[in-house]
Amino acid sequence: MKTYAIGMTAAAAASALLGSADACASTRESALVEWEFCRGAETNRAWQAVRVPHDWAIAGPFDKEHDKQVVAIFENGEKVPMEKTGRSGALPWIGEGWYRREVEIPEGCGFASLVFDGAMSEARVFFDGAEIAFNPYGYSSFEVELPAAKSGKHALVVHLQNVPESSRWYPGAGLYRPVRLVTGGAVGVRTWGVNVRTPTLQTWEADVDVRNPGKVQVAVTNYVKEGAGPYRPWSPESPNLYTLVTEVRGADGALLDRRETRFGFRTVEFGPDGFKLNGEVRKFKGVCMHHDLGPIGAEWNAAAFRRQVRKLKWIGCDSIRTSHNMPAPEQLAVCDEEGMMVMAESFDCWKEVKCKNGYNRFYDEWWRRDLESLAKVCRSHPSVVMYSIGNEIPEQAKEDGRDRSRTMQEFLRGMDATRPVTQGLSRWPGAGESGVAGVMDVCGLNYRLKFYDYAKGLARGGIVLGSETASTYSSRGAYYFPVETKVTAKTIREDGQCSSYDVEYAPWSNLPDDDRALQEDRPWVVGEFVWTGFDYLGEPCPYDHYWPSRSSYFGIFDLAGLPKDRAWLYRSYWKDGERTLHVLPHWTWPGREGKVTPVYVYTDADEAELFVNGKSQGTRKKDKSSRLDRYRLRWNDVVYEPGELKVVTKDGREAAVRTAGEPAALKLDVEESDARDDLRFVEVSVLDAAGNLCPDAAVPLEFAVSGAAKYKAACNGDATSLEAFAEPRMKTFHGKLVVVLDKSGPGEATLSARGGGLSVSVTLER
Ligand code: GAL
């Protein structure tokens, strides 16, 4: 056991004071926000004050030498190792980091612990210099008990270590999720100790795990705070929540502990009819999401995640797969509130290697504890409807894989029998032949559309899930001619971008249209999870060996959270009861006069007519027999002339784009937010004199913030940009970018942007 002695600054010590002795009367949790941090193998360096959640790597700088991997990626069909520069984001997340602060255990407590919602990674916790805990997997939540009898102030140190080639994407670095001090009496409800379930839409039952070292006699009661019902069910459309109150009383009736757990009444069934939520059949309109929040990095932030969820709901998405690791507990709270179903995933590999230094190093010793943590964190959340024990696990086509699948699924079901277990299977027919497909509660296929019918024959209940679909590449606002539908394995263009006509996709995947057709034509397919909802840091396929690409092209939304054209394609068939009409590309093409410039329209309408400067280009109708015309309206022979491009649907709706002139103004749009949000997002657009977006504007901007806010980050969605998010300057990409402000306190604040001879400012009222 290693020990470390550390010094402590007054600031960190002061922030650790917890208040009064009633911290022990009932279990209490206090966020440990103020810490000191330093990087490196030793602690005798310059410590800096930081607030946790904290991602030490997101400030940059981008550099291709960080975690440069020379590897052959099996999943990509590669046989020869190649240099992969931006694979894990080209940010400085590798290495060691230290966090320290004081923590005070109040007088008279019978219990004290630390709860880490996640720590990246290989966390070692030191209490007064002695190592008291180790947790290797950066994504799992864990609790560390403290010697409660030792009241007073203590030195707390956390050491983290990220090794090279341990991730296929940007994992972030440090105490990137909340850390809490839990204190209370000797007898009390354990952390994640309440497991509430709703067997029917009007009934609930709960198990409570009580710590009770002295085995004293206690009585545990639960009741629903809002009363006896009738209860309104939870669903993505109406996320009604209730509160279960748990009370623990001693033999004399004295209240020893009280805990509130938010939950919702909903039922989940998977059977021959498909997936049923609350007794009604529906298909998942889902997306896969990595945990990073774009320019915020891995640092957990509820406002930034809620923004993503609301954008997804705007396109009709109803579910998220937390690919490929366990979600933060706070993430589930947001999904409960907003109405977003969750497939909670755990691992990207088990015992066999995927990345040289991945979870395979820990699997044997840790999988049980990590799955236990997953189940405990998830099981009372109505949003979680399914677990996944893995993504494209290397041993899926072997008997070992089948045995592990069975053992892990059984273990998880022992923790929580109310939700089915799946995994994303990619090696077909191997995953069927090995028996894995037939073992899983729900058989999940990643891509491989040709194998859906085969999988159905093996799958329990004859139902199949598109656990991962699409992997279509695009860059917001980038269009190339001629428009070609193509599989793209490697670099295709010098500028490092992909076409926003949504026709380029990875060799192992397909077009969104192919998935949608399969979903519609096969009732036994229970839905899909598109790769991905938002662009993420790392994995810049098809430019994964091409510097300076450092983030993905798969997103329906870009890294800044701005919608790509594809957002309207999904919206056109996902968003029930709402109208969608979107035309692409933009219509500012100096030099393309007289050239063929195809036009696509994404709409729920079946038929529409297109006009260029008032001249009809003909009518198009959706055609079920055609791969690209089933869900899109396409005019492939339009000849470009400047002016107005307008589409009119058969039922009289119109959408238009106009040729833009030179940049003449900047516009700032403050995105809607909740009063509780501590981050605000401001969209910056470059406009011409008539108010049209200048679709190719790359204007270098500088930002200044005054009043009650701080500059946090900017992001333009360009996967090849090496401008650091945290610096108050950035170039617009295709005429837009997003500025993020830290607005934790009340009061007015002003954001100004200037550059290219233009300037603008906006005042945020609260
Ligand atoms: C899948 C994999 C994802 C991501 C994706 C890119 O095979 O599960 O993590 O790598 O490919 O298309």
PDB file of N, CA and C in Angstrom, residues 343-397:
ATOM      1  N   MET A 343     -30.813   2.704 -23.143  1.00  0.00           N
ATOM      2  CA  MET A 343     -30.178   1.392 -23.109  1.00  0.00           C
ATOM      3  C   MET A 343     -28.844   1.641 -22.410  1.00  0.00           C
ATOM      4  N   ALA A 344     -28.727   1.134 -21.192  1.00  0.00           N
ATOM      5  CA  ALA A 344     -27.525   1.423 -20.406  1.00  0.00           C
ATOM      6  C   ALA A 344     -26.477   0.361 -20.710  1.00  0.00           C
ATOM      7  N   GLU A 345     -25.415   0.786 -21.351  1.00  0.00           N
ATOM      8  CA  GLU A 345     -24.376  -0.161 -21.781  1.00  0.00           C
ATOM      9  C   GLU A 345     -23.219  -0.144 -20.776  1.00  0.00           C
ATOM     10  N   SER A 346     -22.428  -1.209 -20.818  1.00  0.00           N
ATOM     11  CA  SER A 346     -21.359  -1.299 -19.824  1.00  0.00           C
ATOM     12  C   SER A 346     -19.957  -1.335 -20.428  1.00  0.00           C
ATOM     13  N   PHE A 347     -19.725  -2.185 -21.432  1.00  0.00           N
ATOM     14  CA  PHE A 347     -18.340  -2.406 -21.860  1.00  0.00           C
ATOM     15  C   PHE A 347     -18.176  -2.384 -23.380  1.00  0.00           C
ATOM     16  N   ASP A 348     -16.963  -2.044 -23.786  1.00  0.00           N
ATOM     17  CA  ASP A 348     -16.582  -2.117 -25.200  1.00  0.00           C
ATOM     18  C   ASP A 348     -15.702  -3.340 -25.451  1.00  0.00           C
ATOM     19  N   CYS A 349     -15.202  -3.931 -24.378  1.00  0.00           N
ATOM     20  CA  CYS A 349     -14.517  -5.219 -24.538  1.00  0.00           C
ATOM     21  C   CYS A 349     -14.547  -5.950 -23.212  1.00  0.00           C
ATOM     22  N   TRP A 350     -14.356  -7.270 -23.273  1.00  0.00           N
ATOM     23  CA  TRP A 350     -14.278  -8.091 -22.062  1.00  0.00           C
ATOM     24  C   TRP A 350     -12.841  -8.569 -21.924  1.00  0.00           C
ATOM     25  N   LYS A 351     -12.710  -9.896 -22.019  1.00  0.00           N
ATOM     26  CA  LYS A 351     -11.397 -10.479 -21.724  1.00  0.00           C
ATOM     27  C   LYS A 351     -10.436 -10.360 -22.916  1.00  0.00           C
ATOM     28  N   GLU A 352     -10.989 -10.421 -24.111  1.00  0.00           N
ATOM     29  CA  GLU A 352     -10.117 -10.337 -25.290  1.00  0.00           C
ATOM     30  C   GLU A 352      -9.867  -8.892 -25.682  1.00  0.00           C
ATOM     31  N   VAL A 353      -8.687  -8.688 -26.227  1.00  0.00           N
ATOM     32  CA  VAL A 353      -8.205  -7.328 -26.486  1.00  0.00           C
ATOM     33  C   VAL A 353      -8.903  -6.681 -27.678  1.00  0.00           C
ATOM     34  N   LYS A 354      -9.281  -5.418 -27.493  1.00  0.00           N
ATOM     35  CA  LYS A 354      -9.759  -4.612 -28.612  1.00  0.00           C
ATOM     36  C   LYS A 354      -8.784  -3.453 -28.799  1.00  0.00           C
ATOM     37  N   CYS A 355      -8.508  -2.756 -27.701  1.00  0.00           N
ATOM     38  CA  CYS A 355      -7.428  -1.770 -27.649  1.00  0.00           C
ATOM     39  C   CYS A 355      -6.387  -2.400 -26.724  1.00  0.00           C
ATOM     40  N   LYS A 356      -5.126  -2.274 -27.060  1.00  0.00           N
ATOM     41  CA  LYS A 356      -4.085  -2.998 -26.319  1.00  0.00           C
ATOM     42  C   LYS A 356      -4.242  -2.908 -24.794  1.00  0.00           C
ATOM     43  N   ASN A 357      -4.506  -1.710 -24.301  1.00  0.00           N
ATOM     44  CA  ASN A 357      -4.570  -1.515 -22.849  1.00  0.00           C
ATOM     45  C   ASN A 357      -5.981  -1.217 -22.363  1.00  0.00           C
ATOM     46  N   GLY A 358      -6.944  -1.845 -22.980  1.00  0.00           N
ATOM     47  CA  GLY A 358      -8.336  -1.565 -22.632  1.00  0.00           C
ATOM     48  C   GLY A 358      -8.800  -2.301 -21.382  1.00  0.00           C
ATOM     49  N   TYR A 359     -10.099  -2.428 -21.265  1.00  0.00           N
ATOM     50  CA  TYR A 359     -10.707  -3.049 -20.084  1.00  0.00           C
ATOM     51  C   TYR A 359     -10.302  -4.515 -19.923  1.00  0.00           C
ATOM     52  N   ASN A 360      -9.783  -5.132 -20.996  1.00  0.00           N
ATOM     53  CA  ASN A 360      -9.315  -6.516 -20.925  1.00  0.00           C
ATOM     54  C   ASN A 360      -8.343  -6.737 -19.763  1.00  0.00           C
ATOM     55  N   ARG A 361      -7.618  -5.671 -19.388  1.00  0.00           N
ATOM     56  CA  ARG A 361      -6.657  -5.805 -18.272  1.00  0.00           C
ATOM     57  C   ARG A 361      -7.376  -6.033 -16.939  1.00  0.00           C
ATOM     58  N   PHE A 362      -8.637  -5.649 -16.881  1.00  0.00           N
ATOM     59  CA  PHE A 362      -9.332  -5.685 -15.590  1.00  0.00           C
ATOM     60  C   PHE A 362     -10.517  -6.642 -15.558  1.00  0.00           C
ATOM     61  N   TYR A 363     -10.883  -7.131 -16.738  1.00  0.00           N
ATOM     62  CA  TYR A 363     -12.153  -7.852 -16.867  1.00  0.00           C
ATOM     63  C   TYR A 363     -12.360  -8.927 -15.793  1.00  0.00           C
ATOM     64  N   ASP A 364     -11.426  -9.872 -15.703  1.00  0.00           N
ATOM     65  CA  ASP A 364     -11.631 -11.016 -14.806  1.00  0.00           C
ATOM     66  C   ASP A 364     -11.955 -10.588 -13.385  1.00  0.00           C
ATOM     67  N   GLU A 365     -11.184  -9.635 -12.922  1.00  0.00           N
ATOM     68  CA  GLU A 365     -11.321  -9.252 -11.519  1.00  0.00           C
ATOM     69  C   GLU A 365     -12.499  -8.309 -11.271  1.00  0.00           C
ATOM     70  N   TRP A 366     -12.884  -7.541 -12.302  1.00  0.00           N
ATOM     71  CA  TRP A 366     -13.780  -6.421 -12.039  1.00  0.00           C
ATOM     72  C   TRP A 366     -15.164  -6.472 -12.652  1.00  0.00           C
ATOM     73  N   TRP A 367     -15.421  -7.401 -13.604  1.00  0.00           N
ATOM     74  CA  TRP A 367     -16.688  -7.263 -14.319  1.00  0.00           C
ATOM     75  C   TRP A 367     -17.891  -7.351 -13.399  1.00  0.00           C
ATOM     76  N   ARG A 368     -17.798  -8.210 -12.374  1.00  0.00           N
ATOM     77  CA  ARG A 368     -18.952  -8.342 -11.482  1.00  0.00           C
ATOM     78  C   ARG A 368     -19.223  -7.037 -10.746  1.00  0.00           C
ATOM     79  N   ARG A 369     -18.159  -6.468 -10.182  1.00  0.00           N
ATOM     80  CA  ARG A 369     -18.344  -5.219  -9.440  1.00  0.00           C
ATOM     81  C   ARG A 369     -18.847  -4.108 -10.344  1.00  0.00           C
ATOM     82  N   ASP A 370     -18.355  -4.077 -11.591  1.00  0.00           N
ATOM     83  CA  ASP A 370     -18.782  -3.015 -12.491  1.00  0.00           C
ATOM     84  C   ASP A 370     -20.237  -3.196 -12.934  1.00  0.00           C
ATOM     85  N   LEU A 371     -20.626  -4.444 -13.179  1.00  0.00           N
ATOM     86  CA  LEU A 371     -22.037  -4.660 -13.548  1.00  0.00           C
ATOM     87  C   LEU A 371     -22.960  -4.395 -12.359  1.00  0.00           C
ATOM     88  N   GLU A 372     -22.470  -4.732 -11.180  1.00  0.00           N
ATOM     89  CA  GLU A 372     -23.271  -4.466  -9.981  1.00  0.00           C
ATOM     90  C   GLU A 372     -23.490  -2.964  -9.846  1.00  0.00           C
ATOM     91  N   SER A 373     -22.441  -2.219 -10.089  1.00  0.00           N
ATOM     92  CA  SER A 373     -22.548  -0.764 -10.007  1.00  0.00           C
ATOM     93  C   SER A 373     -23.559  -0.257 -11.040  1.00  0.00           C
ATOM     94  N   LEU A 374     -23.475  -0.798 -12.255  1.00  0.00           N
ATOM     95  CA  LEU A 374     -24.410  -0.383 -13.302  1.00  0.00           C
ATOM     96  C   LEU A 374     -25.856  -0.604 -12.859  1.00  0.00           C
ATOM     97  N   ALA A 375     -26.119  -1.816 -12.366  1.00  0.00           N
ATOM     98  CA  ALA A 375     -27.499  -2.146 -11.993  1.00  0.00           C
ATOM     99  C   ALA A 375     -27.982  -1.276 -10.842  1.00  0.00           C
ATOM    100  N   LYS A 376     -27.106  -1.056  -9.861  1.00  0.00           N
ATOM    101  CA  LYS A 376     -27.526  -0.261  -8.705  1.00  0.00           C
ATOM    102  C   LYS A 376     -27.853   1.171  -9.100  1.00  0.00           C
ATOM    103  N   VAL A 377     -27.021   1.713  -9.972  1.00  0.00           N
ATOM    104  CA  VAL A 377     -27.234   3.105 -10.391  1.00  0.00           C
ATOM    105  C   VAL A 377     -28.502   3.219 -11.229  1.00  0.00           C
ATOM    106  N   CYS A 378     -28.772   2.193 -12.048  1.00  0.00           N
ATOM    107  CA  CYS A 378     -29.852   2.313 -13.041  1.00  0.00           C
ATOM    108  C   CYS A 378     -31.238   1.922 -12.550  1.00  0.00           C
ATOM    109  N   ARG A 379     -31.310   0.973 -11.605  1.00  0.00           N
ATOM    110  CA  ARG A 379     -32.556   0.214 -11.502  1.00  0.00           C
ATOM    111  C   ARG A 379     -33.786   0.989 -11.040  1.00  0.00           C
ATOM    112  N   SER A 380     -33.632   2.095 -10.360  1.00  0.00           N
ATOM    113  CA  SER A 380     -34.842   2.838  -9.991  1.00  0.00           C
ATOM    114  C   SER A 380     -35.228   3.900 -11.021  1.00  0.00           C
ATOM    115  N   HIS A 381     -34.449   4.005 -12.077  1.00  0.00           N
ATOM    116  CA  HIS A 381     -34.736   5.053 -13.075  1.00  0.00           C
ATOM    117  C   HIS A 381     -35.710   4.540 -14.136  1.00  0.00           C
ATOM    118  N   PRO A 382     -36.849   5.202 -14.288  1.00  0.00           N
ATOM    119  CA  PRO A 382     -37.811   4.741 -15.296  1.00  0.00           C
ATOM    120  C   PRO A 382     -37.261   4.821 -16.713  1.00  0.00           C
ATOM    121  N   SER A 383     -36.326   5.722 -16.945  1.00  0.00           N
ATOM    122  CA  SER A 383     -35.805   5.893 -18.306  1.00  0.00           C
ATOM    123  C   SER A 383     -35.047   4.657 -18.787  1.00  0.00           C
ATOM    124  N   VAL A 384     -34.442   3.926 -17.858  1.00  0.00           N
ATOM    125  CA  VAL A 384     -33.648   2.762 -18.286  1.00  0.00           C
ATOM    126  C   VAL A 384     -34.590   1.599 -18.597  1.00  0.00           C
ATOM    127  N   VAL A 385     -34.592   1.170 -19.855  1.00  0.00           N
ATOM    128  CA  VAL A 385     -35.508   0.089 -20.253  1.00  0.00           C
ATOM    129  C   VAL A 385     -34.768  -1.178 -20.629  1.00  0.00           C
ATOM    130  N   MET A 386     -33.441  -1.095 -20.709  1.00  0.00           N
ATOM    131  CA  MET A 386     -32.680  -2.250 -21.196  1.00  0.00           C
ATOM    132  C   MET A 386     -31.217  -2.074 -20.772  1.00  0.00           C
ATOM    133  N   TYR A 387     -30.553  -3.202 -20.550  1.00  0.00           N
ATOM    134  CA  TYR A 387     -29.105  -3.154 -20.312  1.00  0.00           C
ATOM    135  C   TYR A 387     -28.388  -3.718 -21.529  1.00  0.00           C
ATOM    136  N   SER A 388     -27.147  -3.284 -21.700  1.00  0.00           N
ATOM    137  CA  SER A 388     -26.292  -3.931 -22.690  1.00  0.00           C
ATOM    138  C   SER A 388     -24.996  -4.311 -21.996  1.00  0.00           C
ATOM    139  N   ILE A 389     -24.594  -5.571 -22.175  1.00  0.00           N
ATOM    140  CA  ILE A 389     -23.354  -6.002 -21.524  1.00  0.00           C
ATOM    141  C   ILE A 389     -22.140  -5.820 -22.425  1.00  0.00           C
ATOM    142  N   GLY A 390     -22.357  -5.347 -23.655  1.00  0.00           N
ATOM    143  CA  GLY A 390     -21.157  -5.155 -24.457  1.00  0.00           C
ATOM    144  C   GLY A 390     -21.412  -4.680 -25.861  1.00  0.00           C
ATOM    145  N   ASN A 391     -20.364  -4.133 -26.422  1.00  0.00           N
ATOM    146  CA  ASN A 391     -20.389  -3.678 -27.800  1.00  0.00           C
ATOM    147  C   ASN A 391     -19.320  -4.388 -28.614  1.00  0.00           C
ATOM    148  N   GLU A 392     -19.750  -5.078 -29.637  1.00  0.00           N
ATOM    149  CA  GLU A 392     -18.824  -5.706 -30.579  1.00  0.00           C
ATOM    150  C   GLU A 392     -17.658  -6.384 -29.864  1.00  0.00           C
ATOM    151  N   ILE A 393     -18.013  -7.221 -28.921  1.00  0.00           N
ATOM    152  CA  ILE A 393     -17.037  -7.911 -28.086  1.00  0.00           C
ATOM    153  C   ILE A 393     -16.245  -8.887 -28.959  1.00  0.00           C
ATOM    154  N   PRO A 394     -14.912  -8.843 -28.896  1.00  0.00           N
ATOM    155  CA  PRO A 394     -14.129  -9.701 -29.791  1.00  0.00           C
ATOM    156  C   PRO A 394     -14.479 -11.183 -29.699  1.00  0.00           C
ATOM    157  N   GLU A 395     -14.830 -11.673 -28.505  1.00  0.00           N
ATOM    158  CA  GLU A 395     -15.087 -13.122 -28.397  1.00  0.00           C
ATOM    159  C   GLU A 395     -16.535 -13.508 -28.745  1.00  0.00           C
ATOM    160  N   GLN A 396     -17.288 -12.605 -29.365  1.00  0.00           N
ATOM    161  CA  GLN A 396     -18.704 -12.889 -29.661  1.00  0.00           C
ATOM    162  C   GLN A 396     -18.902 -14.087 -30.597  1.00  0.00           C
ATOM    163  N   ALA A 397     -17.899 -14.415 -31.385  1.00  0.00           N
ATOM    164  CA  ALA A 397     -18.083 -15.527 -32.327  1.00  0.00           C
ATOM    165  C   ALA A 397     -17.453 -16.823 -31.810  1.00  0.00           C
TER     166      ALA A 397
END
